[in-house]
Amino acid sequence: MRIFIMTVAVAIVMSCQKIPQLHTPQLHTPQLPVPNNTRSAVDTAKKGLKTVKEGVEVYEKASEELDERQEHYVGRAVAAQIFAKYPLHSDTELRQYVNLVLQTLVLHCDRPETYGGYHLAVVETDVVNAFAAPGGFVFVTTGLLKAVENEDELAAVLGHEVAHVVKRHGVKAIEDSRFNSAVGGFILKKAGEFSPRELAEATKIFTESIGDVVKTVLESGYSQDAELEADREGVVYCARAGYAPDAALTLLERTVGKGEAGNFSTHPGGKERVSRVSQIIEGRRAPVDPKRTARFQLMRARIAH
Amino acid sequence: MRRTSVSIYLSLFLAVVNAQEWTIKARKTVLREENGVWAQELAILHEGDNVTACMKDGQPIKEGKWLQVKFGGQEGWVQETAVTDQKLETTRRRFTDSGGTSYDEVALATKGFSPEIENSYRGQNPNLKDAYLLVDEMENDFHPPLRKNSEEERQKVRVLRESLEKFRKDGNLKSRGDLR
C-alpha cells in the first residue's frame, strides 16, 4: 500500500512539473477597449488609464501575432522585393563563401533555428549596404564587399544583420493597425483554407505588411534603438565566433573618415554611432587572423572593381 | 503482492501519461548525437514531428540551448528553439502528386500568412515572378526543402556541417563562444 501511495504521489508531483523555458511564442489578442455604458464615470475614467497601458501593451505585442512560419512568408515576400530591385550576383563560389561566414555567426547567435533557416544572397549594386528580411534572408551588396577589408569586417556587418533577424526587428516594423482590426486579428489566427473574401482581405493585409517592412529595410532604416541593439548583439556574435570584436569599429571609423558612410543609407554611420560602437566594445580588441584575411581577399578578387 | 503489481502497472501507466511530448516547429532541424552543432547527425526532423523528452529527476534534460529527446527509437539532442510544447493544429488538405493524381492528406494547418496567401500575393504581383524564383534559389543553397528523410537530404546536412567545420578550423575560429 505504501508503494502504491508513493507511486501516486510521485506521479502527481511529476504531472505538476513545468517544462523548462522553451521559447514558445505566445499569441496575444490585442484587447481593444470597448466602451461600457453601464459603468460609472469613475470606472470609465479608470478604464481610460488602463487603455493607455493596454495601448502600450498592444504596441509591444503586435508583432508577436505572427508566428515563425508567418514571419517566414513575410520574409520571402520582402526578399522578393529586394530581388526586384537588385539582381543576384551570379558567382556561386563567392555566395558560398559569404554564406559560410553568415552560417558561422548563426551558430553563435541566440536564435540559431528560425522556421526556414538563414539564407544569404550577394546582390549586384555599387550601393554599400546589407539588409535582413524577416525569418533569416540576409543580403549583402557587391558594393559592401568592396568596402570591407577583411573577413572580420564582413562578419561585423553580417552579425549586425543576423541580430535584426534574431530580435525580429523586421516584423516589428509592421504597423500595429494591420493587426488591431477585428478582421485582421481573425485572419491572422485562422487555420485552414480561406474563403474567397477572406483570402482577398488577408492578401490585402499581407501586401500592406510587406510594404511596411520593405519601407523600413530598404528606405527609412530601423529605429535608433533597433540599430543600437543590432550593433550590440552583432559584436557579441562575432566575439563568440572568434572574430575580432572591434572589426565593426574599424570599419565604421574608416568609412566615416572617407565619407563613405552616407552610402550606408539605411545604416546611418555618423560619429555618434562610432562612439556608441566604441562603448559596446569597451576596449575588447583582437587581432585579425591573416588566414581569414587571405581567403577573403581571394574571394573579393572575384568581383570586378 | 497483488497491490505491488497494481502499483507497478499504475506507475507505468502514469509514466506514459507524463511522458513530455514536444513538436518540431521549425521546417527542419537535426537530431544530433551530442549537444553541439558539430556533433554527428542522427536524423533530420521536420515540422510537426513529435519527440519525447528524456527525463532526469522528473525534469526534461537540458544542456545550454539543447534538449535531449527520443525520436524513432533514437536518443539525441535538438536545439530548443526548434521545439514547441504546443500541439500544432492539423487539417485535411488536398495534394496533387507529380503524376497529377489528387489525394487527401492530413497536414499541418497553416495559419494566417501562409503559402495560400503567398500564391494570392504572387498572382496580384506578376512582376515578382522571377524575384520569387531567386528567393527559392536562395533557400536552396542551405537548408534545402527536400523530400522527408531522403538520403539526399541527410547528405546535404552532413556536407553543410563538414564545410562549416572546415571553414572554422581553417580560419582559426572558435567552436563555442565564451562571451556573456
Tab-separated table of C-alpha atoms in Angstrom:
chain	number	residue	atom	x	y	z
A	1	MET	CA	0.000	0.000	0.000
A	2	ARG	CA	2.843	2.330	0.879
A	3	ILE	CA	4.407	1.736	-2.542
A	4	PHE	CA	1.063	2.438	-4.167
A	5	ILE	CA	0.648	5.757	-2.325
A	6	MET	CA	4.217	6.762	-3.087
A	7	THR	CA	3.743	5.956	-6.759
A	8	VAL	CA	0.633	8.094	-6.945
A	9	ALA	CA	2.369	10.891	-5.051
A	10	VAL	CA	5.374	10.798	-7.397
A	11	ALA	CA	3.063	10.741	-10.404
A	12	ILE	CA	1.136	13.766	-9.134
A	13	VAL	CA	4.350	15.675	-8.484
A	14	MET	CA	5.628	14.756	-11.946
A	15	SER	CA	2.439	15.872	-13.639
A	16	CYS	CA	2.765	19.242	-11.910
A	17	GLN	CA	6.303	19.781	-13.203
A	18	LYS	CA	6.689	22.638	-15.577
A	19	ILE	CA	8.772	22.096	-18.642
A	20	PRO	CA	11.928	24.191	-18.925
A	21	GLN	CA	11.914	27.610	-20.540
A	22	LEU	CA	11.019	26.749	-24.075
A	23	HIS	CA	10.886	29.861	-26.190
A	24	THR	CA	7.388	29.368	-27.466
A	25	PRO	CA	5.943	32.500	-28.965
A	26	GLN	CA	2.726	33.248	-27.152
A	27	LEU	CA	-0.083	34.556	-29.240
A	28	HIS	CA	-1.697	37.636	-27.816
A	29	THR	CA	-5.023	39.011	-28.879
A	30	PRO	CA	-4.907	42.777	-28.647
A	31	GLN	CA	-7.537	43.741	-26.129
A	32	LEU	CA	-9.058	46.855	-27.558
A	33	PRO	CA	-11.067	48.957	-25.130
A	34	VAL	CA	-14.805	48.550	-25.558
A	35	PRO	CA	-16.971	51.396	-24.183
A	36	ASN	CA	-19.200	50.127	-21.452
A	37	ASN	CA	-22.209	52.349	-20.874
A	38	THR	CA	-23.221	50.594	-17.693
A	39	ARG	CA	-20.103	51.714	-15.889
A	40	SER	CA	-19.930	54.803	-13.779
A	41	ALA	CA	-17.957	57.846	-14.802
A	42	VAL	CA	-15.271	56.864	-12.299
A	43	ASP	CA	-14.991	53.423	-13.837
A	44	THR	CA	-14.793	54.972	-17.278
A	45	ALA	CA	-12.001	57.285	-16.137
A	46	LYS	CA	-10.133	54.348	-14.621
A	47	LYS	CA	-10.630	52.393	-17.830
A	48	GLY	CA	-9.183	55.299	-19.770
A	49	LEU	CA	-5.972	54.962	-17.786
A	50	LYS	CA	-5.958	51.246	-18.370
A	51	THR	CA	-6.464	51.855	-22.062
A	52	VAL	CA	-3.258	53.833	-22.195
A	53	LYS	CA	-1.429	50.972	-20.514
A	54	GLU	CA	-3.096	48.438	-22.788
A	55	GLY	CA	-2.183	50.597	-25.751
A	56	VAL	CA	1.487	50.220	-24.844
A	57	GLU	CA	0.997	46.520	-24.375
A	58	VAL	CA	-0.740	46.206	-27.742
A	59	TYR	CA	2.085	48.125	-29.410
A	60	GLU	CA	4.709	45.855	-27.888
A	61	LYS	CA	2.930	42.653	-28.697
A	62	ALA	CA	1.506	43.285	-32.166
A	63	SER	CA	4.430	41.667	-33.973
A	64	GLU	CA	4.020	38.569	-31.830
A	65	GLU	CA	0.742	37.958	-33.646
A	66	LEU	CA	2.898	36.459	-36.344
A	67	ASP	CA	4.302	33.041	-35.529
A	68	GLU	CA	7.599	31.907	-37.015
A	69	ARG	CA	6.024	30.321	-40.061
A	70	GLN	CA	4.133	33.506	-40.892
A	71	GLU	CA	7.320	35.508	-40.359
A	72	HIS	CA	8.956	33.225	-42.933
A	73	TYR	CA	6.356	34.075	-45.597
A	74	VAL	CA	6.727	37.780	-44.844
A	75	GLY	CA	10.495	37.301	-45.224
A	76	ARG	CA	10.102	35.575	-48.595
A	77	ALA	CA	7.977	38.431	-49.938
A	78	VAL	CA	10.406	41.068	-48.647
A	79	ALA	CA	13.301	39.106	-50.172
A	80	ALA	CA	11.422	39.024	-53.495
A	81	GLN	CA	11.048	42.812	-53.339
A	82	ILE	CA	14.806	43.144	-52.757
A	83	PHE	CA	15.498	40.919	-55.789
A	84	ALA	CA	13.095	43.054	-57.820
A	85	LYS	CA	15.426	45.969	-57.076
A	86	TYR	CA	18.862	44.334	-57.166
A	87	PRO	CA	19.974	41.355	-59.300
A	88	LEU	CA	21.501	38.268	-57.673
A	89	HIS	CA	25.281	38.002	-58.169
A	90	SER	CA	25.938	35.002	-60.366
A	91	ASP	CA	29.197	33.822	-58.723
A	92	THR	CA	28.088	30.839	-56.648
A	93	GLU	CA	31.523	30.343	-55.090
A	94	LEU	CA	31.533	33.907	-53.757
A	95	ARG	CA	27.999	33.432	-52.414
A	96	GLN	CA	29.043	30.170	-50.771
A	97	TYR	CA	31.965	31.896	-49.042
A	98	VAL	CA	29.859	34.771	-47.658
A	99	ASN	CA	27.230	32.215	-46.664
A	100	LEU	CA	29.810	30.304	-44.599
A	101	VAL	CA	30.632	33.477	-42.685
A	102	LEU	CA	26.901	34.025	-42.124
A	103	GLN	CA	26.213	30.434	-41.036
A	104	THR	CA	29.193	30.564	-38.648
A	105	LEU	CA	27.690	33.598	-36.920
A	106	VAL	CA	24.248	31.983	-36.868
A	107	LEU	CA	25.680	29.115	-34.803
A	108	HIS	CA	26.653	31.643	-32.142
A	109	CYS	CA	23.520	33.798	-32.147
A	110	ASP	CA	20.550	33.476	-29.792
A	111	ARG	CA	18.106	32.245	-32.425
A	112	PRO	CA	20.013	29.703	-34.486
A	113	GLU	CA	16.884	27.965	-35.745
A	114	THR	CA	14.299	30.096	-37.466
A	115	TYR	CA	11.415	28.371	-39.257
A	116	GLY	CA	13.181	28.189	-42.617
A	117	GLY	CA	16.799	28.765	-41.582
A	118	TYR	CA	19.191	31.553	-42.552
A	119	HIS	CA	19.986	32.230	-46.192
A	120	LEU	CA	22.333	34.552	-47.980
A	121	ALA	CA	22.373	36.393	-51.289
A	122	VAL	CA	25.017	38.666	-52.764
A	123	VAL	CA	23.331	41.297	-54.910
A	124	GLU	CA	24.886	43.323	-57.676
A	125	THR	CA	24.999	47.048	-56.949
A	126	ASP	CA	27.554	49.674	-56.022
A	127	VAL	CA	25.342	50.759	-53.142
A	128	VAL	CA	27.264	49.879	-49.966
A	129	ASN	CA	24.718	48.115	-47.812
A	130	ALA	CA	23.383	44.919	-46.237
A	131	PHE	CA	19.790	44.011	-45.449
A	132	ALA	CA	17.948	41.379	-43.473
A	133	ALA	CA	14.414	40.275	-44.284
A	134	PRO	CA	12.368	38.581	-41.523
A	135	GLY	CA	12.961	34.913	-40.857
A	136	GLY	CA	16.625	34.912	-41.922
A	137	PHE	CA	17.042	36.202	-45.518
A	138	VAL	CA	20.286	38.184	-45.457
A	139	PHE	CA	21.565	40.288	-48.364
A	140	VAL	CA	24.923	41.938	-48.936
A	141	THR	CA	25.755	44.128	-51.899
A	142	THR	CA	28.879	43.835	-54.046
A	143	GLY	CA	29.468	47.475	-53.075
A	144	LEU	CA	29.733	46.393	-49.458
A	145	LEU	CA	32.092	43.530	-50.304
A	146	LYS	CA	34.375	46.113	-51.913
A	147	ALA	CA	34.151	48.431	-48.895
A	148	VAL	CA	35.154	45.868	-46.251
A	149	GLU	CA	38.825	44.957	-45.992
A	150	ASN	CA	38.806	41.571	-44.335
A	151	GLU	CA	36.592	38.672	-43.243
A	152	ASP	CA	36.239	40.063	-39.726
A	153	GLU	CA	34.751	43.314	-41.037
A	154	LEU	CA	32.378	41.306	-43.240
A	155	ALA	CA	31.423	39.264	-40.168
A	156	ALA	CA	30.744	42.514	-38.278
A	157	VAL	CA	28.239	43.571	-40.958
A	158	LEU	CA	26.621	40.109	-41.123
A	159	GLY	CA	26.476	39.837	-37.320
A	160	HIS	CA	24.535	43.108	-37.247
A	161	GLU	CA	22.072	41.761	-39.849
A	162	VAL	CA	21.671	38.431	-38.021
A	163	ALA	CA	20.807	40.448	-34.905
A	164	HIS	CA	17.964	42.172	-36.801
A	165	VAL	CA	16.569	38.680	-37.539
A	166	VAL	CA	17.144	37.393	-34.005
A	167	LYS	CA	15.382	40.403	-32.495
A	168	ARG	CA	12.594	40.298	-35.123
A	169	HIS	CA	13.100	43.962	-35.987
A	170	GLY	CA	11.676	43.362	-39.480
A	171	VAL	CA	8.248	42.141	-38.407
A	172	LYS	CA	8.178	44.739	-35.657
A	173	ALA	CA	8.215	47.328	-38.461
A	174	ILE	CA	4.724	46.227	-39.493
A	175	GLU	CA	2.215	48.873	-38.482
A	176	ASP	CA	0.202	47.762	-35.492
A	177	SER	CA	-3.004	48.874	-37.191
A	178	ARG	CA	-2.687	45.857	-39.522
A	179	PHE	CA	-3.272	43.528	-36.580
A	180	ASN	CA	-5.612	45.584	-34.488
A	181	SER	CA	-8.689	45.395	-36.692
A	182	ALA	CA	-11.115	42.638	-35.789
A	183	VAL	CA	-10.925	41.188	-39.308
A	184	GLY	CA	-7.117	41.322	-39.347
A	185	GLY	CA	-6.889	39.592	-35.986
A	186	PHE	CA	-9.256	36.861	-37.092
A	187	ILE	CA	-7.457	36.224	-40.374
A	188	LEU	CA	-4.030	36.038	-38.769
A	189	LYS	CA	-5.263	33.361	-36.389
A	190	LYS	CA	-7.405	31.400	-38.783
A	191	ALA	CA	-6.027	27.953	-39.505
A	192	GLY	CA	-7.079	26.194	-42.671
A	193	GLU	CA	-8.223	27.452	-46.015
A	194	PHE	CA	-9.699	30.897	-46.586
A	195	SER	CA	-12.990	31.741	-48.251
A	196	PRO	CA	-12.506	33.938	-51.369
A	197	ARG	CA	-13.483	37.023	-49.387
A	198	GLU	CA	-11.115	36.172	-46.518
A	199	LEU	CA	-8.336	35.467	-48.989
A	200	ALA	CA	-8.787	38.899	-50.572
A	201	GLU	CA	-8.731	40.553	-47.148
A	202	ALA	CA	-5.740	38.521	-45.971
A	203	THR	CA	-3.812	39.304	-49.167
A	204	LYS	CA	-4.525	42.994	-48.623
A	205	ILE	CA	-3.167	42.845	-45.048
A	206	PHE	CA	-0.165	40.823	-46.272
A	207	THR	CA	0.574	43.363	-49.048
A	208	GLU	CA	0.366	46.269	-46.614
A	209	SER	CA	2.571	44.470	-44.086
A	210	ILE	CA	5.209	43.723	-46.734
A	211	GLY	CA	5.083	47.404	-47.695
A	212	ASP	CA	5.839	48.397	-44.093
A	213	VAL	CA	8.817	46.057	-43.827
A	214	VAL	CA	10.241	46.921	-47.267
A	215	LYS	CA	9.977	50.630	-46.499
A	216	THR	CA	11.923	50.135	-43.266
A	217	VAL	CA	14.516	47.670	-44.567
A	218	LEU	CA	15.241	49.354	-47.908
A	219	GLU	CA	14.429	53.002	-47.359
A	220	SER	CA	13.970	54.540	-43.945
A	221	GLY	CA	16.007	52.098	-41.839
A	222	TYR	CA	15.198	50.798	-38.383
A	223	SER	CA	14.778	52.937	-35.306
A	224	GLN	CA	17.858	54.132	-33.410
A	225	ASP	CA	17.013	51.659	-30.643
A	226	ALA	CA	16.850	48.723	-33.060
A	227	GLU	CA	20.142	49.767	-34.654
A	228	LEU	CA	21.808	50.080	-31.267
A	229	GLU	CA	20.535	46.650	-30.286
A	230	ALA	CA	21.784	45.146	-33.561
A	231	ASP	CA	25.202	46.784	-33.087
A	232	ARG	CA	25.446	45.394	-29.556
A	233	GLU	CA	24.270	41.876	-30.436
A	234	GLY	CA	26.322	41.716	-33.624
A	235	VAL	CA	29.537	42.401	-31.704
A	236	VAL	CA	28.628	39.615	-29.263
A	237	TYR	CA	28.009	37.026	-32.030
A	238	CYS	CA	31.311	37.958	-33.705
A	239	ALA	CA	33.242	37.644	-30.442
A	240	ARG	CA	31.624	34.300	-29.644
A	241	ALA	CA	32.533	33.004	-33.097
A	242	GLY	CA	36.142	34.107	-32.708
A	243	TYR	CA	36.093	37.168	-34.970
A	244	ALA	CA	37.751	40.367	-33.792
A	245	PRO	CA	35.047	42.206	-31.808
A	246	ASP	CA	36.484	45.571	-32.801
A	247	ALA	CA	36.218	44.929	-36.556
A	248	ALA	CA	32.846	46.742	-36.538
A	249	LEU	CA	34.559	49.809	-35.121
A	250	THR	CA	37.475	49.673	-37.568
A	251	LEU	CA	35.029	49.505	-40.477
A	252	LEU	CA	32.910	52.367	-39.165
A	253	GLU	CA	35.884	54.583	-38.414
A	254	ARG	CA	37.319	54.046	-41.853
A	255	THR	CA	34.065	54.623	-43.734
A	256	VAL	CA	33.155	57.695	-41.710
A	257	GLY	CA	36.657	59.066	-42.285
A	258	LYS	CA	36.394	58.588	-46.046
A	259	GLY	CA	32.897	59.970	-46.244
A	260	GLU	CA	31.547	56.641	-47.477
A	261	ALA	CA	29.212	56.359	-44.562
A	262	GLY	CA	26.499	58.161	-46.485
A	263	ASN	CA	26.307	55.113	-48.716
A	264	PHE	CA	25.087	53.027	-45.833
A	265	SER	CA	21.808	54.765	-46.456
A	266	THR	CA	19.794	52.569	-44.107
A	267	HIS	CA	22.599	52.342	-41.550
A	268	PRO	CA	23.489	55.877	-40.533
A	269	GLY	CA	27.208	55.834	-39.794
A	270	GLY	CA	27.860	59.140	-38.148
A	271	LYS	CA	30.327	59.897	-35.401
A	272	GLU	CA	27.629	59.212	-32.844
A	273	ARG	CA	27.421	55.594	-33.969
A	274	VAL	CA	31.207	55.288	-33.899
A	275	SER	CA	31.291	56.350	-30.254
A	276	ARG	CA	28.342	54.059	-29.471
A	277	VAL	CA	30.045	51.025	-31.000
A	278	SER	CA	33.252	52.034	-29.266
A	279	GLN	CA	31.404	51.876	-25.930
A	280	ILE	CA	29.979	48.447	-26.784
A	281	ILE	CA	33.443	47.078	-27.497
A	282	GLU	CA	34.912	48.614	-24.354
A	283	GLY	CA	38.487	48.085	-25.409
A	284	ARG	CA	37.961	44.412	-26.309
A	285	ARG	CA	40.284	44.266	-29.257
A	286	ALA	CA	41.627	41.198	-31.006
A	287	PRO	CA	43.983	40.734	-33.915
A	288	VAL	CA	42.525	39.888	-37.318
A	289	ASP	CA	43.704	36.431	-38.350
A	290	PRO	CA	45.830	36.598	-41.528
A	291	LYS	CA	44.451	33.240	-42.764
A	292	ARG	CA	40.946	34.653	-42.749
A	293	THR	CA	42.060	37.823	-44.492
A	294	ALA	CA	43.843	35.778	-47.165
A	295	ARG	CA	40.737	33.738	-48.024
A	296	PHE	CA	38.634	36.907	-48.012
A	297	GLN	CA	40.966	38.605	-50.468
A	298	LEU	CA	40.865	35.605	-52.797
A	299	MET	CA	37.100	35.810	-52.840
A	300	ARG	CA	36.907	39.554	-53.212
A	301	ALA	CA	39.228	39.422	-56.197
A	302	ARG	CA	36.364	37.659	-57.960
A	303	ILE	CA	34.333	40.885	-58.008
A	304	ALA	CA	35.268	43.238	-60.832
A	305	HIS	CA	36.481	46.547	-59.456
B	1	MET	CA	1.914	-8.889	-3.805
B	2	ARG	CA	-1.185	-8.083	-5.812
B	3	ARG	CA	-1.078	-4.471	-4.637
B	4	THR	CA	2.556	-4.207	-5.617
B	5	SER	CA	1.846	-5.375	-9.170
B	6	VAL	CA	-1.130	-2.987	-9.390
B	7	SER	CA	1.103	-0.140	-8.316
B	8	ILE	CA	3.757	-1.114	-10.868
B	9	TYR	CA	1.157	-1.121	-13.657
B	10	LEU	CA	-0.219	2.182	-12.408
B	11	SER	CA	3.216	3.777	-12.250
B	12	LEU	CA	3.943	2.535	-15.778
B	13	PHE	CA	0.625	3.982	-16.969
B	14	LEU	CA	1.295	7.314	-15.267
B	15	ALA	CA	4.817	7.412	-16.630
B	16	VAL	CA	3.378	7.114	-20.143
B	17	VAL	CA	0.781	9.823	-19.387
B	18	ASN	CA	3.575	12.009	-18.006
B	19	ALA	CA	5.915	11.493	-20.962
B	20	GLN	CA	6.691	15.005	-22.133
B	21	GLU	CA	5.907	15.266	-25.841
B	22	TRP	CA	7.186	18.153	-27.911
B	23	THR	CA	6.600	19.112	-31.519
B	24	ILE	CA	9.148	20.367	-34.022
B	25	LYS	CA	8.094	23.854	-35.098
B	26	ALA	CA	10.977	24.619	-37.488
B	27	ARG	CA	10.532	23.452	-41.077
B	28	LYS	CA	13.558	21.295	-40.486
B	29	THR	CA	16.068	20.610	-37.728
B	30	VAL	CA	18.673	17.984	-36.923
B	31	LEU	CA	18.717	15.346	-34.180
B	32	ARG	CA	22.357	15.192	-33.111
B	33	GLU	CA	24.382	12.625	-31.229
B	34	GLU	CA	25.667	15.215	-28.765
B	35	ASN	CA	24.597	18.657	-27.628
B	36	GLY	CA	26.583	20.714	-30.082
B	37	VAL	CA	26.390	21.918	-33.644
B	38	TRP	CA	29.493	19.955	-34.590
B	39	ALA	CA	28.009	16.626	-33.443
B	40	GLN	CA	27.043	13.847	-35.862
B	41	GLU	CA	23.535	13.835	-37.338
B	42	LEU	CA	21.255	11.001	-36.235
B	43	ALA	CA	18.137	12.067	-38.115
B	44	ILE	CA	16.533	15.024	-39.824
B	45	LEU	CA	13.402	16.168	-38.018
B	46	HIS	CA	10.619	18.038	-39.789
B	47	GLU	CA	7.876	20.426	-38.790
B	48	GLY	CA	5.138	18.549	-36.959
B	49	ASP	CA	7.353	15.593	-35.916
B	50	ASN	CA	6.824	14.622	-32.295
B	51	VAL	CA	9.744	13.978	-29.960
B	52	THR	CA	9.721	12.701	-26.381
B	53	ALA	CA	11.762	14.449	-23.737
B	54	CYS	CA	14.430	12.461	-21.899
B	55	MET	CA	13.845	12.991	-18.198
B	56	LYS	CA	16.056	13.093	-15.127
B	57	ASP	CA	14.620	13.533	-11.649
B	58	GLY	CA	11.262	14.348	-13.206
B	59	GLN	CA	12.712	17.159	-15.325
B	60	PRO	CA	13.488	17.241	-19.054
B	61	ILE	CA	17.237	17.040	-19.629
B	62	LYS	CA	18.604	20.337	-20.925
B	63	GLU	CA	22.207	21.388	-21.553
B	64	GLY	CA	22.608	25.022	-22.582
B	65	LYS	CA	20.311	25.558	-25.560
B	66	TRP	CA	19.931	21.823	-26.217
B	67	LEU	CA	17.258	19.353	-25.172
B	68	GLN	CA	17.777	15.596	-25.008
B	69	VAL	CA	14.954	13.798	-26.786
B	70	LYS	CA	13.891	10.456	-28.222
B	71	PHE	CA	12.721	10.102	-31.803
B	72	GLY	CA	12.039	6.911	-33.725
B	73	GLY	CA	13.967	4.711	-31.293
B	74	GLN	CA	16.980	7.038	-31.287
B	75	GLU	CA	18.131	9.287	-28.491
B	76	GLY	CA	19.805	12.567	-29.313
B	77	TRP	CA	19.805	16.334	-28.917
B	78	VAL	CA	17.844	19.136	-30.592
B	79	GLN	CA	18.122	22.912	-30.348
B	80	GLU	CA	15.422	24.143	-28.023
B	81	THR	CA	14.432	26.986	-30.370
B	82	ALA	CA	13.236	24.396	-32.917
B	83	VAL	CA	10.782	22.824	-30.483
B	84	THR	CA	7.417	23.825	-29.050
B	85	ASP	CA	5.365	22.347	-26.251
B	86	GLN	CA	2.171	23.335	-28.038
B	87	LYS	CA	0.239	20.931	-30.226
B	88	LEU	CA	0.236	22.090	-33.829
B	89	GLU	CA	-3.186	22.059	-35.443
B	90	THR	CA	-3.747	19.781	-38.377
B	91	THR	CA	-6.179	19.878	-41.239
B	92	ARG	CA	-7.094	17.646	-44.185
B	93	ARG	CA	-5.637	19.085	-47.353
B	94	ARG	CA	-5.794	18.079	-50.967
B	95	PHE	CA	-2.469	17.422	-52.667
B	96	THR	CA	-1.600	16.576	-56.243
B	97	ASP	CA	1.393	14.326	-56.867
B	98	SER	CA	3.813	14.608	-59.770
B	99	GLY	CA	1.676	12.194	-61.794
B	100	GLY	CA	-1.316	14.529	-61.488
B	101	THR	CA	-3.229	12.308	-59.042
B	102	SER	CA	-5.035	14.201	-56.298
B	103	TYR	CA	-5.280	12.823	-52.797
B	104	ASP	CA	-6.241	13.990	-49.323
B	105	GLU	CA	-3.692	14.027	-46.549
B	106	VAL	CA	-3.567	15.278	-43.015
B	107	ALA	CA	-1.267	18.287	-42.976
B	108	LEU	CA	-0.343	20.961	-40.501
B	109	ALA	CA	-2.905	23.723	-40.584
B	110	THR	CA	-1.317	26.851	-41.950
B	111	LYS	CA	-2.318	29.913	-40.038
B	112	GLY	CA	-2.572	33.487	-41.280
B	113	PHE	CA	0.218	34.387	-43.716
B	114	SER	CA	0.661	31.064	-45.486
B	115	PRO	CA	1.550	29.589	-48.876
B	116	GLU	CA	-2.077	30.211	-49.828
B	117	ILE	CA	-1.666	33.946	-49.233
B	118	GLU	CA	1.747	33.958	-50.886
B	119	ASN	CA	0.160	32.471	-54.025
B	120	SER	CA	-2.562	35.094	-53.973
B	121	TYR	CA	0.059	37.860	-53.483
B	122	ARG	CA	2.154	36.485	-56.347
B	123	GLY	CA	-0.947	36.393	-58.527
B	124	GLN	CA	-1.501	40.083	-57.838
B	125	ASN	CA	2.189	40.915	-58.432
B	126	PRO	CA	3.215	39.100	-61.630
B	127	ASN	CA	6.297	41.363	-61.804
B	128	LEU	CA	7.700	39.410	-58.813
B	129	LYS	CA	7.638	36.051	-60.629
B	130	ASP	CA	11.390	35.952	-61.354
B	131	ALA	CA	12.237	37.508	-57.987
B	132	TYR	CA	10.408	34.699	-56.182
B	133	LEU	CA	12.391	32.136	-58.201
B	134	LEU	CA	15.552	33.783	-56.869
B	135	VAL	CA	14.181	33.533	-53.318
B	136	ASP	CA	13.647	29.795	-53.903
B	137	GLU	CA	17.223	29.543	-55.198
B	138	MET	CA	18.482	31.415	-52.137
B	139	GLU	CA	16.646	28.979	-49.860
B	140	ASN	CA	18.053	26.011	-51.729
B	141	ASP	CA	21.666	26.942	-51.007
B	142	PHE	CA	21.373	25.869	-47.373
B	143	HIS	CA	18.513	24.029	-45.663
B	144	PRO	CA	17.036	22.846	-48.971
B	145	PRO	CA	13.395	21.774	-48.624
B	146	LEU	CA	13.879	18.226	-49.878
B	147	ARG	CA	11.740	15.138	-49.573
B	148	LYS	CA	11.322	13.976	-45.997
B	149	ASN	CA	14.117	11.744	-44.713
B	150	SER	CA	15.642	11.218	-48.125
B	151	GLU	CA	19.268	10.148	-48.283
B	152	GLU	CA	19.930	13.244	-50.399
B	153	GLU	CA	18.645	15.437	-47.575
B	154	ARG	CA	20.814	13.728	-44.958
B	155	GLN	CA	23.798	14.036	-47.258
B	156	LYS	CA	23.231	17.790	-47.720
B	157	VAL	CA	23.036	18.374	-43.966
B	158	ARG	CA	26.226	16.368	-43.399
B	159	VAL	CA	28.087	18.286	-46.103
B	160	LEU	CA	26.951	21.582	-44.572
B	161	ARG	CA	28.262	20.608	-41.135
B	162	GLU	CA	31.557	19.395	-42.542
B	163	SER	CA	32.061	22.511	-44.671
B	164	LEU	CA	31.324	24.747	-41.674
B	165	GLU	CA	33.724	22.770	-39.523
B	166	LYS	CA	36.483	23.055	-42.127
B	167	PHE	CA	35.786	26.786	-42.528
B	168	ARG	CA	36.028	27.247	-38.755
B	169	LYS	CA	39.309	25.372	-38.404
B	170	ASP	CA	40.915	26.988	-41.470
B	171	GLY	CA	40.020	30.436	-40.132
B	172	ASN	CA	41.106	29.783	-36.529
B	173	LEU	CA	37.552	30.445	-35.330
B	174	LYS	CA	36.055	29.196	-32.083
B	175	SER	CA	33.879	26.165	-31.746
B	176	ARG	CA	31.958	27.692	-28.882
B	177	GLY	CA	31.717	31.270	-27.756
B	178	ASP	CA	32.763	32.182	-24.261
B	179	LEU	CA	31.352	35.681	-24.086
B	180	ARG	CA	28.314	36.541	-21.928
